Coordinates of C-alpha atoms and ligand atoms in Angstrom, one line a residue:
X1381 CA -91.1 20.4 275.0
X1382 CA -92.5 22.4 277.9
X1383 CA -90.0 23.2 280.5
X1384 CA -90.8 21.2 284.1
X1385 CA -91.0 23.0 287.3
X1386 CA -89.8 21.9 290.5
X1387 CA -91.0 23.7 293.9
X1388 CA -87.3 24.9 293.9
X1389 CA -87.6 27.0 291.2
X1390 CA -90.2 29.0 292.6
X1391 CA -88.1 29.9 295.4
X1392 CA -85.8 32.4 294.1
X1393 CA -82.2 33.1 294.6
X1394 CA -83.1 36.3 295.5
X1395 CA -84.9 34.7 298.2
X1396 CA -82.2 33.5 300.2
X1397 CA -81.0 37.4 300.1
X1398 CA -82.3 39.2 303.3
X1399 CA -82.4 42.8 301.6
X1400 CA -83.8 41.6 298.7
X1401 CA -86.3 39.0 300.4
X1402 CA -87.8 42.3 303.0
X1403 CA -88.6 44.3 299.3
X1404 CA -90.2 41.5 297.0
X1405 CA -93.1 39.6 297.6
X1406 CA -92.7 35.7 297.0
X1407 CA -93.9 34.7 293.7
X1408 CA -96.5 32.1 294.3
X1409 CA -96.1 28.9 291.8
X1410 CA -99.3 29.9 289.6
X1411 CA -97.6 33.1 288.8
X1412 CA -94.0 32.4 287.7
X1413 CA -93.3 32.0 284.1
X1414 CA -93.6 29.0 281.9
X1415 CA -92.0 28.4 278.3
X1416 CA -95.2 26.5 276.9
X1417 CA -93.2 25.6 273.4
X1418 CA -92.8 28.7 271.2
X1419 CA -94.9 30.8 273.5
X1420 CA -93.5 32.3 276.9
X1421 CA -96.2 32.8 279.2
X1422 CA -96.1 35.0 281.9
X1423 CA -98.1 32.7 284.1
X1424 CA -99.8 29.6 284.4
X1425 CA -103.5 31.0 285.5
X1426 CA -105.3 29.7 282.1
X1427 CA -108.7 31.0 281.0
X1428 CA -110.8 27.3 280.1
X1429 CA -113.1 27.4 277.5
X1430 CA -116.5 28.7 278.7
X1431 CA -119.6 28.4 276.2
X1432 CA -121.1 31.1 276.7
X1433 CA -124.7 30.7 274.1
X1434 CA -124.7 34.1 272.8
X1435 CA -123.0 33.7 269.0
X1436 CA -126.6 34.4 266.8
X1437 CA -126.8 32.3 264.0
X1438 CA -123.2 30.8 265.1
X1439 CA -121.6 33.9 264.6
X1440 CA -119.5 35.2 267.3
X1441 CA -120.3 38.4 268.4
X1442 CA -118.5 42.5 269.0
X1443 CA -119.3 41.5 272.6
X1444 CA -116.9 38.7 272.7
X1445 CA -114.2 41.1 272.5
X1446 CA -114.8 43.0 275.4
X1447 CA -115.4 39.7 277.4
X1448 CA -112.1 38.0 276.3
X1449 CA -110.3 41.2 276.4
X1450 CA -110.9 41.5 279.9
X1451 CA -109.7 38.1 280.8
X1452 CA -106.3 39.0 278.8
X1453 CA -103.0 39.7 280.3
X1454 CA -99.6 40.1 279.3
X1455 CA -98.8 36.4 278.5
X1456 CA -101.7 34.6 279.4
X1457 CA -103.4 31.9 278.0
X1458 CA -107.1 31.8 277.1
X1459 CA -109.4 28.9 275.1
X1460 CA -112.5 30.3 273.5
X1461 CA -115.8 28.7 274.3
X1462 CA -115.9 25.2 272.2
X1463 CA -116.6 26.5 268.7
X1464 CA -118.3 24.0 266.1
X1465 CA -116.2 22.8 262.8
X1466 CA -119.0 22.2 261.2
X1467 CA -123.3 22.7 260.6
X1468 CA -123.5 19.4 262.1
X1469 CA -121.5 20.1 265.2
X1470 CA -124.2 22.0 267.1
X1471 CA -126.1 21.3 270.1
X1472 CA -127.3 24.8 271.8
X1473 CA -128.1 27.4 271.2
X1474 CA -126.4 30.6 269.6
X1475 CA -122.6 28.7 270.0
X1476 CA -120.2 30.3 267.9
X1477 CA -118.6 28.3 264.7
X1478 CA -115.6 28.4 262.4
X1479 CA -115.9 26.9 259.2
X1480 CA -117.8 30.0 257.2
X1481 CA -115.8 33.0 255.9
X1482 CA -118.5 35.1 258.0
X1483 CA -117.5 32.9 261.5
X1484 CA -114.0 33.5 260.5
X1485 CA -114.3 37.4 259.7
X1486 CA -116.3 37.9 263.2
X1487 CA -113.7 35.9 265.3
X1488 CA -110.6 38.4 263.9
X1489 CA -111.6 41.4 266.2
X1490 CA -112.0 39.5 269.2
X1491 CA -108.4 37.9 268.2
X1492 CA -107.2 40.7 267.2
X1493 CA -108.2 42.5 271.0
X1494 CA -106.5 39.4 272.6
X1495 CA -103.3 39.9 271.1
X1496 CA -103.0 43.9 271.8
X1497 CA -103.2 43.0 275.2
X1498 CA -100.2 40.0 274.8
X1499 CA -102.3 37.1 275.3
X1500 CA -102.1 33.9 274.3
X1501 CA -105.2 32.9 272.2
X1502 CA -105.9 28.7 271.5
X1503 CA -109.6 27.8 269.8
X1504 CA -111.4 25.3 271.0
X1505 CA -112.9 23.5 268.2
X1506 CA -115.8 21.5 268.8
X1507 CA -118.2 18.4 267.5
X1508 CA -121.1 17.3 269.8
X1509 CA -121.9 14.2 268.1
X1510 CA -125.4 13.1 269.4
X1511 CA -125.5 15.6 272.4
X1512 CA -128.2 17.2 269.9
X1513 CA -131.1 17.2 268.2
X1514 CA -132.5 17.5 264.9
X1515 CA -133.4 21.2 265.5
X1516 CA -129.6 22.3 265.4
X1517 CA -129.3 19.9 262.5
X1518 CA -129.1 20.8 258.9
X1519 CA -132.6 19.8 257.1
X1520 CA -133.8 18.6 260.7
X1521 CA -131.4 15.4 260.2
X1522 CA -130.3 13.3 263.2
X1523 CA -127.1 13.8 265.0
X1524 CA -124.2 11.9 263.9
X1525 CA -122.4 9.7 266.2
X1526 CA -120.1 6.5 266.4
X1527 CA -123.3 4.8 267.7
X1528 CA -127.3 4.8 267.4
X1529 CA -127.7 4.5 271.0
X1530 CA -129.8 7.6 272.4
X1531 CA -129.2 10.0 275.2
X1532 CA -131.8 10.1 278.1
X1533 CA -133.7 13.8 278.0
X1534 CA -131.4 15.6 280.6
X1535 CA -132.1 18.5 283.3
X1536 CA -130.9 21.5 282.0
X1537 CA -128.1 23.6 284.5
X1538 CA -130.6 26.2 285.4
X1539 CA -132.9 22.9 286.9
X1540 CA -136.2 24.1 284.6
X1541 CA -135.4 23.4 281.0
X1542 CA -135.5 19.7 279.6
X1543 CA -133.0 18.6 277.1
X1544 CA -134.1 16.5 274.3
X1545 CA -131.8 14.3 272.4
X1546 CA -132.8 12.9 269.2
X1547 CA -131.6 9.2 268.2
X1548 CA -128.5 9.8 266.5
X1549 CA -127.1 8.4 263.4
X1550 CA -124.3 5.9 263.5
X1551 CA -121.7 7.4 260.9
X1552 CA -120.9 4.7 258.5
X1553 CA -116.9 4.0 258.0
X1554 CA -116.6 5.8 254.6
X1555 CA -118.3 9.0 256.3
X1556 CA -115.4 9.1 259.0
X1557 CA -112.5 10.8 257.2
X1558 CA -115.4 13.7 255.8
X1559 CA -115.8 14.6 259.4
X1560 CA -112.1 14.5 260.3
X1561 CA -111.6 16.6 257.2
X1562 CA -113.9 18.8 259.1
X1563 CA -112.1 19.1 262.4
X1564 CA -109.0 20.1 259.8
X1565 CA -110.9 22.6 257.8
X1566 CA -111.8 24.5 261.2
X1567 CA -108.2 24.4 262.5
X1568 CA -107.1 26.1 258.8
X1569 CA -109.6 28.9 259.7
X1570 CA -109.0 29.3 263.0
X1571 CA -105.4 30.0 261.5
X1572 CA -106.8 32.2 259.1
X1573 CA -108.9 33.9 262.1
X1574 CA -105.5 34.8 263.7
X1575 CA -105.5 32.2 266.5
X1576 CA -102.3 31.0 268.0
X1577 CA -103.2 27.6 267.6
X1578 CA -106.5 24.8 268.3
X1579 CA -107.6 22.8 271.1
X1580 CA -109.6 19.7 269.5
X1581 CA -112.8 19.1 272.2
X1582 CA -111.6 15.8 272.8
X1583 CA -113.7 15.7 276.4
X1584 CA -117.1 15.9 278.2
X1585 CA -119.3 13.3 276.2
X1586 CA -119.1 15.0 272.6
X1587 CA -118.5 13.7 269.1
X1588 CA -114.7 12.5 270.1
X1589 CA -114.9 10.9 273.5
X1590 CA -118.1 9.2 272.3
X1591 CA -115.7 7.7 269.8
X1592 CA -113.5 7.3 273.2
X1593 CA -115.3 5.3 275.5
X1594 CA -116.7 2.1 275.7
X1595 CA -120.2 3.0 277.4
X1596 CA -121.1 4.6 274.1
X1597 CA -118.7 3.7 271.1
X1598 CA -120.4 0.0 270.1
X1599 CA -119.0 0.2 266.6
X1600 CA -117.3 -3.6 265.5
X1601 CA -115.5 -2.0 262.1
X1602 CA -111.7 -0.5 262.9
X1603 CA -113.7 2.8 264.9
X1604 CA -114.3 0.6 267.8
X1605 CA -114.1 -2.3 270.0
X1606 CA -110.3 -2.4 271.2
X1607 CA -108.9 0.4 272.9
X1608 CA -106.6 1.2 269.6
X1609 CA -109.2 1.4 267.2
X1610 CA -111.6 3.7 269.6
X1611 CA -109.1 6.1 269.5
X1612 CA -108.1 5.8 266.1
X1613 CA -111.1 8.6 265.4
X1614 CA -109.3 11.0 267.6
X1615 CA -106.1 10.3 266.6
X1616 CA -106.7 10.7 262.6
X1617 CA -108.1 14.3 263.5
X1618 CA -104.9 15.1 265.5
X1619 CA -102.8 13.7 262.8
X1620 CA -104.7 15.6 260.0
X1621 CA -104.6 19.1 262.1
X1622 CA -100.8 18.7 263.1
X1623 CA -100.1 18.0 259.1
X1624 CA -102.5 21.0 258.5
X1625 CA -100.8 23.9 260.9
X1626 CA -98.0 22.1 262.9
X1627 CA -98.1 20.4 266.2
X1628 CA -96.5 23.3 267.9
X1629 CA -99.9 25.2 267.8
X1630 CA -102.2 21.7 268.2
X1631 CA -103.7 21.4 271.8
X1632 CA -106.3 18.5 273.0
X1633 CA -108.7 18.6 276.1
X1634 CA -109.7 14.8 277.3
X1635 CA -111.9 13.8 280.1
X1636 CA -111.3 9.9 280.4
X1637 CA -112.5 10.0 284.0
X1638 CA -115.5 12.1 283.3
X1639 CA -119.0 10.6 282.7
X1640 CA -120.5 13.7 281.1
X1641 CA -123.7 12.7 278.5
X1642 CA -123.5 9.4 279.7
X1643 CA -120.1 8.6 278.6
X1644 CA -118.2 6.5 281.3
X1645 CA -115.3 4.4 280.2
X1646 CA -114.8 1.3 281.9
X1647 CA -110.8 1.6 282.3
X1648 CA -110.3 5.2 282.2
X1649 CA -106.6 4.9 283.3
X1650 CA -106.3 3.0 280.5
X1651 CA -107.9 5.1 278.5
X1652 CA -105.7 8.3 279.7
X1653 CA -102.7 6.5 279.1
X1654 CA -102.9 4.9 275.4
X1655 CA -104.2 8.5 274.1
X1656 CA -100.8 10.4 276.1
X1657 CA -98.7 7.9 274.7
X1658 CA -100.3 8.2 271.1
X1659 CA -100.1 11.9 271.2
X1660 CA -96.4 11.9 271.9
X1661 CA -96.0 10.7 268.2
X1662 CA -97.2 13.4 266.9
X1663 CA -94.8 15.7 269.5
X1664 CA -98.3 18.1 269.9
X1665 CA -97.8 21.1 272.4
X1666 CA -100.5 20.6 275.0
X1667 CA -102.5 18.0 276.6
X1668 CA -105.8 19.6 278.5
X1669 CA -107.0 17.2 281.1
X1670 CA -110.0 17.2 283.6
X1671 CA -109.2 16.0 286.7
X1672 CA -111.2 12.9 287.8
X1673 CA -112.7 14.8 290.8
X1674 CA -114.9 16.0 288.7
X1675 CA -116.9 12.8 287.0
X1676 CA -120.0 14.9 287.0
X1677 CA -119.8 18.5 285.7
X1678 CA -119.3 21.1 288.0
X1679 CA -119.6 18.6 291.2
X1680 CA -115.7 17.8 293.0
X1681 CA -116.2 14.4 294.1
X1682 CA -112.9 13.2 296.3
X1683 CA -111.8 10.3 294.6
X1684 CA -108.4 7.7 294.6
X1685 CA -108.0 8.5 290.5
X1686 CA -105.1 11.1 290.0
X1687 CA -104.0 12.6 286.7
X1688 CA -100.5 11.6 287.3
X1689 CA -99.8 8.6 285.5
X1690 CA -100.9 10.8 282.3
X1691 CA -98.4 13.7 283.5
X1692 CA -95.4 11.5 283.6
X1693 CA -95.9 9.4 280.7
X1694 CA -97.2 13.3 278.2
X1695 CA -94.2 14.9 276.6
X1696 CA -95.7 18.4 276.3
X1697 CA -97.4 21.1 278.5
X1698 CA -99.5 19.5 281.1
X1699 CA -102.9 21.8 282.0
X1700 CA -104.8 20.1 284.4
X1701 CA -108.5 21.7 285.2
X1702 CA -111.6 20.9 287.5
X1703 CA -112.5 22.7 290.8
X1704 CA -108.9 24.3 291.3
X1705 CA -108.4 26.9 293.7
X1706 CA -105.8 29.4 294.7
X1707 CA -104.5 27.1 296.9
X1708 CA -104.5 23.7 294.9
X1709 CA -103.4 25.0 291.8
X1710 CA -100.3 26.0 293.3
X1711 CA -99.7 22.9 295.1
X1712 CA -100.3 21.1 291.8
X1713 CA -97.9 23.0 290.2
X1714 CA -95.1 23.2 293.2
X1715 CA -95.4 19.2 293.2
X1716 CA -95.2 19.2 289.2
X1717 CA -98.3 17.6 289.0
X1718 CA -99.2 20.4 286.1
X1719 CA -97.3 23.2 284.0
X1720 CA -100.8 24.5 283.7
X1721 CA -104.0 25.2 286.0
X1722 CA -107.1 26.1 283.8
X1723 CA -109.8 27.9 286.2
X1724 CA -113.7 27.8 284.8
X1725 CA -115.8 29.6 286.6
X1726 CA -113.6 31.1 289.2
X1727 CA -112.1 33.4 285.9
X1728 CA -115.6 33.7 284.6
X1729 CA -116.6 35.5 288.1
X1730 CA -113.2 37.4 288.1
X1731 CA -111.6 38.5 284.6
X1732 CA -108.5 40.0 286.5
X1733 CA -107.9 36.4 288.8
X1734 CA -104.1 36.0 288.4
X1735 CA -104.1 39.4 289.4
X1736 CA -106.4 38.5 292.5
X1737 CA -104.5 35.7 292.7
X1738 CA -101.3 37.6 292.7
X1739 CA -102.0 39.9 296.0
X1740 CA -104.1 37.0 297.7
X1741 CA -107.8 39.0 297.5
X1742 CA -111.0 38.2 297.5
X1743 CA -112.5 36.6 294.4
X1744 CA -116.1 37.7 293.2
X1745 CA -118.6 34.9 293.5
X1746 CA -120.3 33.5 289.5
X1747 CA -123.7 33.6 288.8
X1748 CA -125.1 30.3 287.2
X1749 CA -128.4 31.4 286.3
X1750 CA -126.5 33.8 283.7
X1751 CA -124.0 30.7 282.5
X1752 CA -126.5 30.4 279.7
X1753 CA -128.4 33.7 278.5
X1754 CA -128.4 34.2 275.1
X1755 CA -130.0 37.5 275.5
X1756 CA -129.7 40.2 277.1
X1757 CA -126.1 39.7 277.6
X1758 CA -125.9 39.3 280.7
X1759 CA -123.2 38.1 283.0
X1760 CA -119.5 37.4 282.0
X1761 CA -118.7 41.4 281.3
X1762 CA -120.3 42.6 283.9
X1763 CA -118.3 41.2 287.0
X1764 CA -115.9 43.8 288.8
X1765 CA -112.1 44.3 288.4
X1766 CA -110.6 44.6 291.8
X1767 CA -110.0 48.6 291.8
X1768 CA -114.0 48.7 291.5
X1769 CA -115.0 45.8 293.6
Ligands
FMN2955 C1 -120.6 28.1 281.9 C2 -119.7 27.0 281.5 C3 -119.4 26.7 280.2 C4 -118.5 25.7 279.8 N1 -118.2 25.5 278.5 C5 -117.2 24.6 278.2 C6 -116.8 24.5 276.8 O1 -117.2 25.2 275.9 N2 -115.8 23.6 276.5 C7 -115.2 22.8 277.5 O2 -114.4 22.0 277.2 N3 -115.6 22.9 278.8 C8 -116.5 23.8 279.1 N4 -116.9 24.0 280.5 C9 -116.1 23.2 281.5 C10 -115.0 24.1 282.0 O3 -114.0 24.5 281.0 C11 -114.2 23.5 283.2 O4 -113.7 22.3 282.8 C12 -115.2 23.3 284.4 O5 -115.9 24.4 284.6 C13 -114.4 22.8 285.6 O6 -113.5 23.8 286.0 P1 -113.8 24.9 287.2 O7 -114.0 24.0 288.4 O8 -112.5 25.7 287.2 O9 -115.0 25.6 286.8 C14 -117.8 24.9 280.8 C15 -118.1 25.2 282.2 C16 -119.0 26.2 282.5 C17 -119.2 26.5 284.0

């Protein structure tokens, strides 16, 4: 599906041409083209899906379109923040959702402002499972989950707030395909929205890898126990989205390495490998994966894991993602270890970074305590384009 790239192909024939070699700049790997199925990107610099906490009441917001507009270029790629399929998908607050008419209206500006600029638009649609508690829930009910096991109250990121989980509530089998019907309900919308096609939130400890891994998902009916059956629950929501809008617009992110929410797998090659394998059948376009380096969020620990054996064995577009710089995104994709590099929080710092990638500058540093500030809207918009830095 995707087209592979070699370190060759970076190296023009041009190049080898002295008179053309003294008047063009080398184009570094990250910013040569990539055919990504029906979409030609111009680059493989890819805006990850930030949640940003400041869609009131779950709407998203006229400032969205300024902050995803600026992260646009000319054949770019960008996920939206994870965006809940349902009113039992939240767990923070003020994160946007797609399965009202009103969620669906708001999110067709800040499409619409993508698209005039020539980007590239996937939504990342989102379940958190028991990473909540019964305040996000409708008529104060627990979470669902695949389990009844509880989280431990967590730290939040800005090291002051606590985090309280309540019990969840182990989803019995007849309740499984309502909430898959979800996950397809919110890919038809995000259709209708104007998107360009979903990324199912198959990572970082919600609804889906709880289902995943074997340090939460303690189910004995055909949701759990052998690796098959845990990911039958991801599986039936890629199958019912790819019947829904086609696998040519159907993207998944995974995190088998990743112990996020206290979801560790014991085997997460394993793991990696089964749901790459599985997702060939259904010929989807993209498989989103977070490199094991980063088994806690937003901490790189070096470590022997690589994503490769799940490169090689995926047929579509490869984006790998987790502390990438300039420099090792364009190794990984000189060595075709990725088609892709997604950058968090270096493009949340810099809305112009392939540009800044492009001419080698400086890159603003982020802010964390403004990660999470529902209001005043702080943060995100506010950092400078290179012309003004
Ligand atoms: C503020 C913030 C919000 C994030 N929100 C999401 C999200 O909504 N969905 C998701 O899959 N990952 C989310 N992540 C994880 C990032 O997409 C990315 O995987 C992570 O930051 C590691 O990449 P980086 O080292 O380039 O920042 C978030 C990260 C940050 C810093």
């Amino acid at each position: 599906m995707g087209s592979k790239t070699t370190l060759q192909s970076h190296v023009s024939e041009e190049d080898n041409n002295d008179s053309m070699a003294t008047a063009q700049t080398p184009t570094i790997p990250l910013l040569t083209p990539y055919k990504m199925g029906n979409f030609n990107l111009s680059h493989r610099v890819v805006l990850a899906p930030l949640t940003r906490q400041r869609s009131y009441g779950n709407v998203p917001q006229p400032h969205a379109i300024l902050y995803y507009s600026q992260r646009t270029s000319n054949g770019g790629l960008l996920m939206t923040e994870a965006t809940g399929v349902s009113d039992t998908a939240q767990g923070y607050p003020e994160t946007p959702g797609i399965w009202t008419k009103e969620q669906v209206e708001a999110w067709k500006p800040i499409v619409d402002a993508v698209h005039a600029k020539g980007g590239v638009f996937f939504c990342q649609i989102w379940h958190v499972g028991r990473v909540s508690n019964s305040d996000f829930q409708p008529n104060g009910q627990a979470p669902i989950s695949c389990t009844d096991k509880p989280l431990a109250p967590q730290i939040r990121r800005n090291g002051i707030d606590v985090a309280q989980f309540t019990p969840p509530r182990r989803l019995r089998t007849d309740e499984i395909p309502g909430i898959v019907n979800d996950f397809r309900l919110a890919a038809r919308n995000a259709m209708e929205a104007g998107f360009d096609g979903v990324e199912i939130h198959g990572a970082n400890g919600y609804l889906i890898d709880q289902f995943l891994k074997d340090q939460v998902n303690d189910r004995t009916d055909k949701y759990g126990g052998s690796l098959e059956n845990r990911c039958r629950f991801a599986l039936e929501i890629v199958e019912a989205i790819v019947d829904e809008i086609g696998a040519d617009k159907v993207g998944i992110r995974l995190s088998p390495f990743a112990d996020y929410m206290e979801s560790g797998d014991s085997n997460p090659n394993a793991l990696g490998l089964h749901m790459v394998q599985s997702l060939n059948k259904y010929g989807i376009l993209y498989c989103h994966v977070i490199e094991p380096r980063m088994k806690l969020a937003y901490k790189v620990f070096e470590c022997s894991d690589s994503l490769l054996p799940m490169r090689k064995a995926f047929n579509g577009t490869f984006i790998a993602v987790g502390g990438y710089s300039r420099e090792d995104g364009n190794k990984a994709v000189a060595e075709n270890r990725a088609d892709l590099v997604a950058y968090g929080r270096l493009f949340l710092a810099n809305p112009d970074l392939p540009k800044r990638f492009e001419l080698n500058a400086p890159l603003n540093k982020y802010n964390r305590d403004t990660f999470y500030t529902p209001d005043p809207v702080l943060g995100y918009t506010d950092y400078p384009f290179l012309e003004t830095a």
